[in-house]
Short mmCIF file of C-alpha atoms in Angstrom, two decimals:
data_model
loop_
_atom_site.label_atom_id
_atom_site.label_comp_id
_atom_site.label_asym_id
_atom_site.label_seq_id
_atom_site.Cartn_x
_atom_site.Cartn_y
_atom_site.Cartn_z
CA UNK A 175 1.21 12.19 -92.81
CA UNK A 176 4.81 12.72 -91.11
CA UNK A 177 7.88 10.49 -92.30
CA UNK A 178 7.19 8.20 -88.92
CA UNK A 179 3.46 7.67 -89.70
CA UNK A 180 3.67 7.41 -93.77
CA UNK A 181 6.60 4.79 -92.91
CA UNK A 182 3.79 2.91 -90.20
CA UNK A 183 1.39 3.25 -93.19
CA UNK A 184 3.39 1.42 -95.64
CA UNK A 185 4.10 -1.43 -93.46
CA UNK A 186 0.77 -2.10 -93.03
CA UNK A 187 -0.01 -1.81 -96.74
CA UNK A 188 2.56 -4.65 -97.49
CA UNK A 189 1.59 -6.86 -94.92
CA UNK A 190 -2.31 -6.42 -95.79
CA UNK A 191 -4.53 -9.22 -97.20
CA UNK A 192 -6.35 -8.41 -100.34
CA UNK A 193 -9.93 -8.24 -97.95
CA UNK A 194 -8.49 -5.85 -96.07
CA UNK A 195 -10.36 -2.27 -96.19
CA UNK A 196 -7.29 -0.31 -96.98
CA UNK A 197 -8.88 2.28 -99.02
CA UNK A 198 -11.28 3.15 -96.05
CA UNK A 199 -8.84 3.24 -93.36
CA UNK A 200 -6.83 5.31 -95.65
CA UNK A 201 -9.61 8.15 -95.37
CA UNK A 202 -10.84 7.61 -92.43
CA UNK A 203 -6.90 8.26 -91.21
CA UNK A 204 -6.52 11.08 -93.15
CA UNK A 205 -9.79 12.71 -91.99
CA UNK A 206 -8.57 12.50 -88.02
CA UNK A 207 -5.17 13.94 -88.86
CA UNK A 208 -6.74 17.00 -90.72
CA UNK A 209 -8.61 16.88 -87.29
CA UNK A 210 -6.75 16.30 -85.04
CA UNK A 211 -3.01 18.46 -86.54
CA UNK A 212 -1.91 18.67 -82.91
CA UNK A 213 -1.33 14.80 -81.41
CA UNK A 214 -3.12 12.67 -83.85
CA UNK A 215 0.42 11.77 -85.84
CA UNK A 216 1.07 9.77 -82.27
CA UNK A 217 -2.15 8.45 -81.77
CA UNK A 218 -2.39 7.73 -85.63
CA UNK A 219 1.04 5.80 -85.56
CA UNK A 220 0.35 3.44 -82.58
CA UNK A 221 -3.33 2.58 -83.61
CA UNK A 222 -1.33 1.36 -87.11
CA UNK A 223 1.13 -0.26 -85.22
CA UNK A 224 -1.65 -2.03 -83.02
CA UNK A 225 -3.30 -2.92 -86.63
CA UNK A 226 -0.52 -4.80 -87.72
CA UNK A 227 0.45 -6.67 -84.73
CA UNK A 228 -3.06 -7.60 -84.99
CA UNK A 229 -2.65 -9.00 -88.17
CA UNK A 230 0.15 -11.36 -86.53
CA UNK A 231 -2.49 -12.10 -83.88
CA UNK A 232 -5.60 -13.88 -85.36
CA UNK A 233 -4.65 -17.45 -84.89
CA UNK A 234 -2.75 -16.49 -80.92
CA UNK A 235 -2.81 -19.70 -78.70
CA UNK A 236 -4.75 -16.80 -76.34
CA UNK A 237 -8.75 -16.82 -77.19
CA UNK A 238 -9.13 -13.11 -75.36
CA UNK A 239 -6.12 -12.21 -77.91
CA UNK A 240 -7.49 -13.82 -80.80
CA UNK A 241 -11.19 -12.15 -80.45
CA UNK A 242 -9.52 -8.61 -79.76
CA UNK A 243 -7.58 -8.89 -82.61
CA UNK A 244 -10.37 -9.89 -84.71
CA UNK A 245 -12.68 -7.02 -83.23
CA UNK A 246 -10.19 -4.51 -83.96
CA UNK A 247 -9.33 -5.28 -87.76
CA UNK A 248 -12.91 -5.44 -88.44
CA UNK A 249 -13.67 -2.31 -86.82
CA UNK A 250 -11.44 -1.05 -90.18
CA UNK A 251 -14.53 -0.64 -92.20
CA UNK A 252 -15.98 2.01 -89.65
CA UNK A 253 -14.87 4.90 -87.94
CA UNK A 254 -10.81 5.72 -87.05
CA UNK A 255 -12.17 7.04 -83.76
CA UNK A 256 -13.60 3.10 -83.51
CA UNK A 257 -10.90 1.86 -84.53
CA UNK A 258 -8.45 3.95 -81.86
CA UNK A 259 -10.57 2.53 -79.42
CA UNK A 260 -10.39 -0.75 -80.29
CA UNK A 261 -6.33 -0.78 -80.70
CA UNK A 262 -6.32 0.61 -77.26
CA UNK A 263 -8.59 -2.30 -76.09
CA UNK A 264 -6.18 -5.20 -77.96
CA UNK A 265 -2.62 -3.24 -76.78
CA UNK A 266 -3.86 -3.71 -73.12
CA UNK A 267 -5.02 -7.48 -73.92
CA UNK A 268 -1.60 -8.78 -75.57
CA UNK A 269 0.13 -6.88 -72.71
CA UNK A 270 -1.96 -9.29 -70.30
CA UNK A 271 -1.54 -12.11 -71.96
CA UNK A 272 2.27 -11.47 -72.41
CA UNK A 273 2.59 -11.03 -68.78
CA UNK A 274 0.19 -14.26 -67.97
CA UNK A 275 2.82 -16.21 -70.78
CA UNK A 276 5.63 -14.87 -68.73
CA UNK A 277 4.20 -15.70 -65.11
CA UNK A 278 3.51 -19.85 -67.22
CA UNK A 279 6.90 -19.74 -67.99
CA UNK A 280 8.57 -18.71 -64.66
CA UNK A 281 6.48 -21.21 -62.75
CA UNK A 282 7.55 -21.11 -58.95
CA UNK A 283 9.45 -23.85 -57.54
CA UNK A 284 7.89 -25.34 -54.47
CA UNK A 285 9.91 -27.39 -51.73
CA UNK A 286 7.61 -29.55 -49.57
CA UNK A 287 8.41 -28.93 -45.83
CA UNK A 288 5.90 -31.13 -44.44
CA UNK A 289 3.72 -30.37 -41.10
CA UNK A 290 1.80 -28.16 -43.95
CA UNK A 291 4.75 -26.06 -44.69
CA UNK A 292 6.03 -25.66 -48.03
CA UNK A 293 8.38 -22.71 -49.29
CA UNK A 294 7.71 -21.18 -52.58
CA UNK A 295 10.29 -18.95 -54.75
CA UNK A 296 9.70 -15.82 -55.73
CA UNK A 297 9.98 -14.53 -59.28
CA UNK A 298 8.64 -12.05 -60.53
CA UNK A 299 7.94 -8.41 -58.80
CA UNK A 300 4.65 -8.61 -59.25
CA UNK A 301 4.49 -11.73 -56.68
CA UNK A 302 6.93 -9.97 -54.13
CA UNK A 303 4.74 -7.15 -53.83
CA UNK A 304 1.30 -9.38 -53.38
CA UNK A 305 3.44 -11.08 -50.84
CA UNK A 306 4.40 -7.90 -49.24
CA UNK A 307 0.98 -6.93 -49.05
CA UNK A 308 -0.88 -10.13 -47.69
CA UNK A 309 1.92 -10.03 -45.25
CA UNK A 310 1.26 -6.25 -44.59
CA UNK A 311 4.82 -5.22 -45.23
CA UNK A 312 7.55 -3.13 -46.50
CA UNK A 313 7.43 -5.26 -50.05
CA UNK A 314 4.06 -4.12 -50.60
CA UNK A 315 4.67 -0.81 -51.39
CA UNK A 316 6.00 -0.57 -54.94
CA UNK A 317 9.26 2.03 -54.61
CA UNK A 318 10.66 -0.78 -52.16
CA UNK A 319 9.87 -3.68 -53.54
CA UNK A 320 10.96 -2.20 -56.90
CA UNK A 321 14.41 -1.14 -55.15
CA UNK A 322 15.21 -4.74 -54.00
CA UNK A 323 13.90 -6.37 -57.16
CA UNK A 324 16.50 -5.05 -58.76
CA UNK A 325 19.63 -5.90 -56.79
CA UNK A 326 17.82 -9.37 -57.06
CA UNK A 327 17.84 -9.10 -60.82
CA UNK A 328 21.34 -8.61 -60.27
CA UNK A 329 22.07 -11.44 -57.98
CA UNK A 330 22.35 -9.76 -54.48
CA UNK A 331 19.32 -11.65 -53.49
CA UNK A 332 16.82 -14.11 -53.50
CA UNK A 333 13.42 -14.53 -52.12
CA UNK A 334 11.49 -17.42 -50.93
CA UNK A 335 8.08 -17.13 -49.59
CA UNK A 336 7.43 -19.77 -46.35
CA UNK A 337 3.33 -20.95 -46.63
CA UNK A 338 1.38 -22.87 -44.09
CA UNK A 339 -1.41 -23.91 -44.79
CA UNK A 340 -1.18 -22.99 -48.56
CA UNK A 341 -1.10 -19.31 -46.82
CA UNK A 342 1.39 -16.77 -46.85
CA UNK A 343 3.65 -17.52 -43.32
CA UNK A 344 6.74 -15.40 -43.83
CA UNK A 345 9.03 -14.11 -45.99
CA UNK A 346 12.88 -15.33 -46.56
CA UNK A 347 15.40 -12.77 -48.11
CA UNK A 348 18.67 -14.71 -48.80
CA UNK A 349 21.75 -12.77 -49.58
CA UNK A 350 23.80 -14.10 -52.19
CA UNK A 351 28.01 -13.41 -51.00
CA UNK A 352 30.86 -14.59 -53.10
CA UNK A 353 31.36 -18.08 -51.69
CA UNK A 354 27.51 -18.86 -50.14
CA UNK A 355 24.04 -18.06 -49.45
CA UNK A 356 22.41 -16.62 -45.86
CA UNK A 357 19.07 -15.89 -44.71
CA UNK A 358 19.28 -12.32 -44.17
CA UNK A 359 15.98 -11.98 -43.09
CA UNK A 360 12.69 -13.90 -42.30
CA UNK A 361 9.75 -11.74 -42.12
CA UNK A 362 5.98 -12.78 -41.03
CA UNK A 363 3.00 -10.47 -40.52
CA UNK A 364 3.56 -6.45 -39.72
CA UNK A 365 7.52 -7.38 -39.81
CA UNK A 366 7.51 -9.89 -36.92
CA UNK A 367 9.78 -12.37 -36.42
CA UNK A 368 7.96 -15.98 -36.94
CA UNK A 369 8.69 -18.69 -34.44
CA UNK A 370 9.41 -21.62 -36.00
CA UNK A 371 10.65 -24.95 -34.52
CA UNK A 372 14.37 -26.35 -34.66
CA UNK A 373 13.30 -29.03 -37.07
CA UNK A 374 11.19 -26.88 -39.70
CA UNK A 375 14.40 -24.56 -39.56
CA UNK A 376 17.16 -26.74 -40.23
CA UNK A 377 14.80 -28.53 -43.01
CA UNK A 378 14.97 -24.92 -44.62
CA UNK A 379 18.32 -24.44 -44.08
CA UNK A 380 19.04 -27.98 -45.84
CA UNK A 381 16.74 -27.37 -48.80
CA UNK A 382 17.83 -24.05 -49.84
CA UNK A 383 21.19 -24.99 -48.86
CA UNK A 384 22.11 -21.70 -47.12
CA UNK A 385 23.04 -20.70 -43.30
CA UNK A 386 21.10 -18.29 -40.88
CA UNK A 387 23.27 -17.92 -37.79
CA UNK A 388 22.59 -14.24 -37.68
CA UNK A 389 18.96 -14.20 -38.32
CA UNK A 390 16.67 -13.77 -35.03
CA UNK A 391 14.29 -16.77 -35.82
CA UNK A 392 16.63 -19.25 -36.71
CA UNK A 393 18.79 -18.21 -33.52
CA UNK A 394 16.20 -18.63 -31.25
CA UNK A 395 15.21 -22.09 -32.47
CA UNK A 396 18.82 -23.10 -32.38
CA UNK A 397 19.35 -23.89 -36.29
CA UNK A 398 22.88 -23.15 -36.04
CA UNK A 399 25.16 -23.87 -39.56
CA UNK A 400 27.21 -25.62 -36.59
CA UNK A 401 23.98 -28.43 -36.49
CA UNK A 402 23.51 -28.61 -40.44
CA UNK A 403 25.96 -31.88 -40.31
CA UNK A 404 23.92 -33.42 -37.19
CA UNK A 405 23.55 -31.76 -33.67
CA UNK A 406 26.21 -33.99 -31.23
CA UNK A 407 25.07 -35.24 -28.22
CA UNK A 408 26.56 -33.82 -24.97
CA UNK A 409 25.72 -34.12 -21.12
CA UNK A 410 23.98 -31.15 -19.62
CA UNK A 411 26.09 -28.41 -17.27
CA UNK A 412 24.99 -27.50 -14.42
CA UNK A 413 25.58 -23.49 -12.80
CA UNK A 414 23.33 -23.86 -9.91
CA UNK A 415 19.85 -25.30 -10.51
CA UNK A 416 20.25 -24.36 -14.37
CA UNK A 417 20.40 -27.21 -16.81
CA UNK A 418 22.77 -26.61 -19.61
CA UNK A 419 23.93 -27.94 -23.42
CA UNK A 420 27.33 -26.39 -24.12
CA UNK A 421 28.77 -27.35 -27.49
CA UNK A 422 32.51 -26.16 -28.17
CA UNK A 423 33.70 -25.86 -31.92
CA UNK A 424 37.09 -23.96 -32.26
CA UNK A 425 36.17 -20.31 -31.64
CA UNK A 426 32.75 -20.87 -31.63
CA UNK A 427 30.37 -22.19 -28.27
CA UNK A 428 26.73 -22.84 -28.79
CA UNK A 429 24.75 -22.77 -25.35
CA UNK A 430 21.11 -24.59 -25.26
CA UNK A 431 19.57 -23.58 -21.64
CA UNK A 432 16.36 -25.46 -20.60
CA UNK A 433 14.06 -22.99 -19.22
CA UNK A 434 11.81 -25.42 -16.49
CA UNK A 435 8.50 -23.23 -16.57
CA UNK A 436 8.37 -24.09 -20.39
CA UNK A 437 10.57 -27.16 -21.10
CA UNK A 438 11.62 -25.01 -24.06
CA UNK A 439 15.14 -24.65 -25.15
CA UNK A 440 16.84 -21.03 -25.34
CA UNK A 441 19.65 -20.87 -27.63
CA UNK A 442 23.21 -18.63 -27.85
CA UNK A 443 26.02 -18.62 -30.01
CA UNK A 444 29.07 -17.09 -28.79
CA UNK A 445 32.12 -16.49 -31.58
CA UNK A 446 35.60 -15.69 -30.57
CA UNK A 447 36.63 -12.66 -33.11
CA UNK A 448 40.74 -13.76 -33.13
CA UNK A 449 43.17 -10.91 -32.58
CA UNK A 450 45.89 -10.40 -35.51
CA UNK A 451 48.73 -9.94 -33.10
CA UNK A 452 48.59 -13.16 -31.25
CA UNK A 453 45.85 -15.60 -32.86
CA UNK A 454 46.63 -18.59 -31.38
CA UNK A 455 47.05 -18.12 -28.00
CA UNK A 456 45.58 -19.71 -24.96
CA UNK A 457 42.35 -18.22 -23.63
CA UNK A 458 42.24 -17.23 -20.12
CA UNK A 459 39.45 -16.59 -17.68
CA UNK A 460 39.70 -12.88 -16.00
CA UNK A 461 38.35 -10.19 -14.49
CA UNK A 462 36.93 -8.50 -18.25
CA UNK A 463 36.43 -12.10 -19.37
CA UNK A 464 37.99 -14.33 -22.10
CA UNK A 465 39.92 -12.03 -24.03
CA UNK A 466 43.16 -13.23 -24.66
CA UNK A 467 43.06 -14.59 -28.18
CA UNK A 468 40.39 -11.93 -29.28
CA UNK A 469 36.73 -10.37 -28.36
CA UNK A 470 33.66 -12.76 -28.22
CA UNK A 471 30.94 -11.50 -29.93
CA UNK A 472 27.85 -12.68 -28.84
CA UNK A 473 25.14 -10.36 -31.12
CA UNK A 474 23.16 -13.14 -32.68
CA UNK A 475 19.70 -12.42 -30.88
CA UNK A 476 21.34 -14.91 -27.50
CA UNK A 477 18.94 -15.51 -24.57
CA UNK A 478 22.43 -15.21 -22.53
CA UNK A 479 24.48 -12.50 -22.03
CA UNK A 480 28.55 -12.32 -22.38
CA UNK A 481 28.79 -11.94 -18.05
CA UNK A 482 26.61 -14.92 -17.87
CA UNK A 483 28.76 -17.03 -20.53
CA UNK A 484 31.74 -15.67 -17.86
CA UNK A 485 29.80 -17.33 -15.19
CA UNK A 486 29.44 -20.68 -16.81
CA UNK A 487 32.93 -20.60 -17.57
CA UNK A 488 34.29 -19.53 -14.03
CA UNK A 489 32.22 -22.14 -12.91
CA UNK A 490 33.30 -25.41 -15.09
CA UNK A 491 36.88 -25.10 -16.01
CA UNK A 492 36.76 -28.18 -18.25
CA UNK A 493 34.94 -25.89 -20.86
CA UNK A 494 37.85 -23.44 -21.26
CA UNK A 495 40.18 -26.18 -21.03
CA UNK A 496 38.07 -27.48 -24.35
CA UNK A 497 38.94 -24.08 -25.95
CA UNK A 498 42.89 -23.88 -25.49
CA UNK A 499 43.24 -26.06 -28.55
CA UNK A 500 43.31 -24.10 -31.73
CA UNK A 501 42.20 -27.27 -33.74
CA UNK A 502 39.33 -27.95 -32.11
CA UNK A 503 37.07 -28.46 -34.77
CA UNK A 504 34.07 -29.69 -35.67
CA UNK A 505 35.38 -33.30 -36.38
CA UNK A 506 36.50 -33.65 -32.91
CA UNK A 507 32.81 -33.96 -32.11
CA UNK A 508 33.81 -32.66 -28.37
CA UNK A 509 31.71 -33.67 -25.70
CA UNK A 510 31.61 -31.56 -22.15
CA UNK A 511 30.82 -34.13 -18.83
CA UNK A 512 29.21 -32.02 -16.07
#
């Protein structure tokens, strides 16, 4: 025997019972290394280490455990090529049964949703790449769902899985910033975007505790971090025939626009992006817009445009007038009369 396997050898002799076949597995051992002078030192080492651990193992809270254990030590009396075959047998059991122990101990938490939605968190890789895979996407496939495990691992994000029906719905990656927590991304089937209703969005926004003013599916359903506090009640806007909601927060206007062939509501958010040089002055209505106190950015997935926010604006003053304050906040609860 090498130092490494005479050193495995002797901590299995002190750790032995006096039943134990020692004297047999000692030739039997020594027979597959005369054998075997090329790898059996390796295999010979980890079979010993397998035999002790087994030792540890005959009264594990695991039955499976327990009986491989048992088959392998008596397998002692017999063969080493038996007995190789049996520590390979018990390794891949305790592995199992470690990994079923760890799976107990991270149990899931689950967040009732009612209408027979509940959300689910992820933790463990394993369960991110089923996921990914009942949900046929990018998380099934191991190098990816291996790449973000880790940056969850180190706190850059958290998943939640979104069931109906007790099955897999979609998928919510939150990113974790310095001072809060956003849906990044909800993910259904093939990478689609779910729809989901205003109330079954804000009741995950609320739960988790996080915002999702950028993500497409919480846009379109109007679960603003605006409404988180209550949605206000306003009186509709009219440009033409259209029927309009038009909430004004200080550099921020939300736009709900009834579409009459579906009585559905579209949503927009529109955010004024302040400029450095002058961040508190009055906004003005001209020819390239409302530009005065900074650029409106408007990419948040918005059924409107920026030219048809213009339009609305050219075409009830009051709303800009609403604007010119640079305290008007979300306290103010500002209403807009057609």
């Amino acid at each position: 025997m090498n130092a490494e396997c005479l050193m495995q050898w002797n901590r299995l002799k002190k750790e032995v019972s006096g039943d134990f076949p020692l004297e047999k597995l000692e030739c039997k051992l020594q027979t597959y290394l005369d054998e075997n002078p090329d790898d059996g030192e390796r295999t010979a080492r980890a079979t010993l280490r397998s035999i002790r651990e087994a030792l540890g193992c005959r009264e594990h809270e695991d039955e499976v455990v327990r009986h491989k254990a048992g088959k392998l030590l008596k397998s002692c009396r017999h063969s080493f090529d038996e007995v190789r075959k049996n520590a390979n047998h018990f390794r891949k059991e305790l592995a199992e049964a470690r990994e079923r122990r760890a799976e107990i101990k991270a149990a899931p938490g689950t967040i009732p949703l009612g209408g027979g939605f509940r959300l689910e968190e992820v933790l463990s890789l394993k369960r991110l790449m089923a996921i990914g895979k009942a949900l046929a996407n990018c998380f099934g496939k191991r190098e990816n769902a291996e790449r973000y495990w880790e940056q969850a691992e180190a706190g850059e994000f958290k998943f939640w899985l979104l069931l109906k029906e007790e099955e897999p719905f979609a998928l919510l990656k939150i990113d974790v910033n310095e001072n809060e927590e956003v849906v990044g991304q909800l993910t259904a089937h093939d990478n689609d975007d779910p729809e989901i209703s205003f109330e079954l969005a804000m009741k995950i926004l609320h739960e988790l505790g996080v915002t999702a003013d950028g993500e497409a599916a919480f846009a379109r359903a109007g679960a603003y971090g605006r409404f988180k506090g209550g949605r206000p009640e306003v009186e509709p806007v009219r440009v033409g025939e259209q029927e309009m909601w038009i909430w004004p927060y200080e550099d921020e206007l939300i736009v709900g626009m009834e579409e009459h062939a579906d009585g559905r509501l579209y949503w927009s958010r529109f955010v004024l992006k302040r400029n450095e040089y002058n961040p508190y002055a009055n906004p003005r209505v001209g020819p390239r817009g409302i530009f005065t106190r900074g650029e409106w950015d408007d990419d948040f997935g918005n059924h409107l445009s920026m030219g048809m926010l213009f339009e609305i604006v050219r075409r009830n003053p009051h709303v800009l007038e609403k604007l010119r304050s640079p305290i008007a906040g979300e306290s103010r609860r500002l209403e807009i009369a057609a």
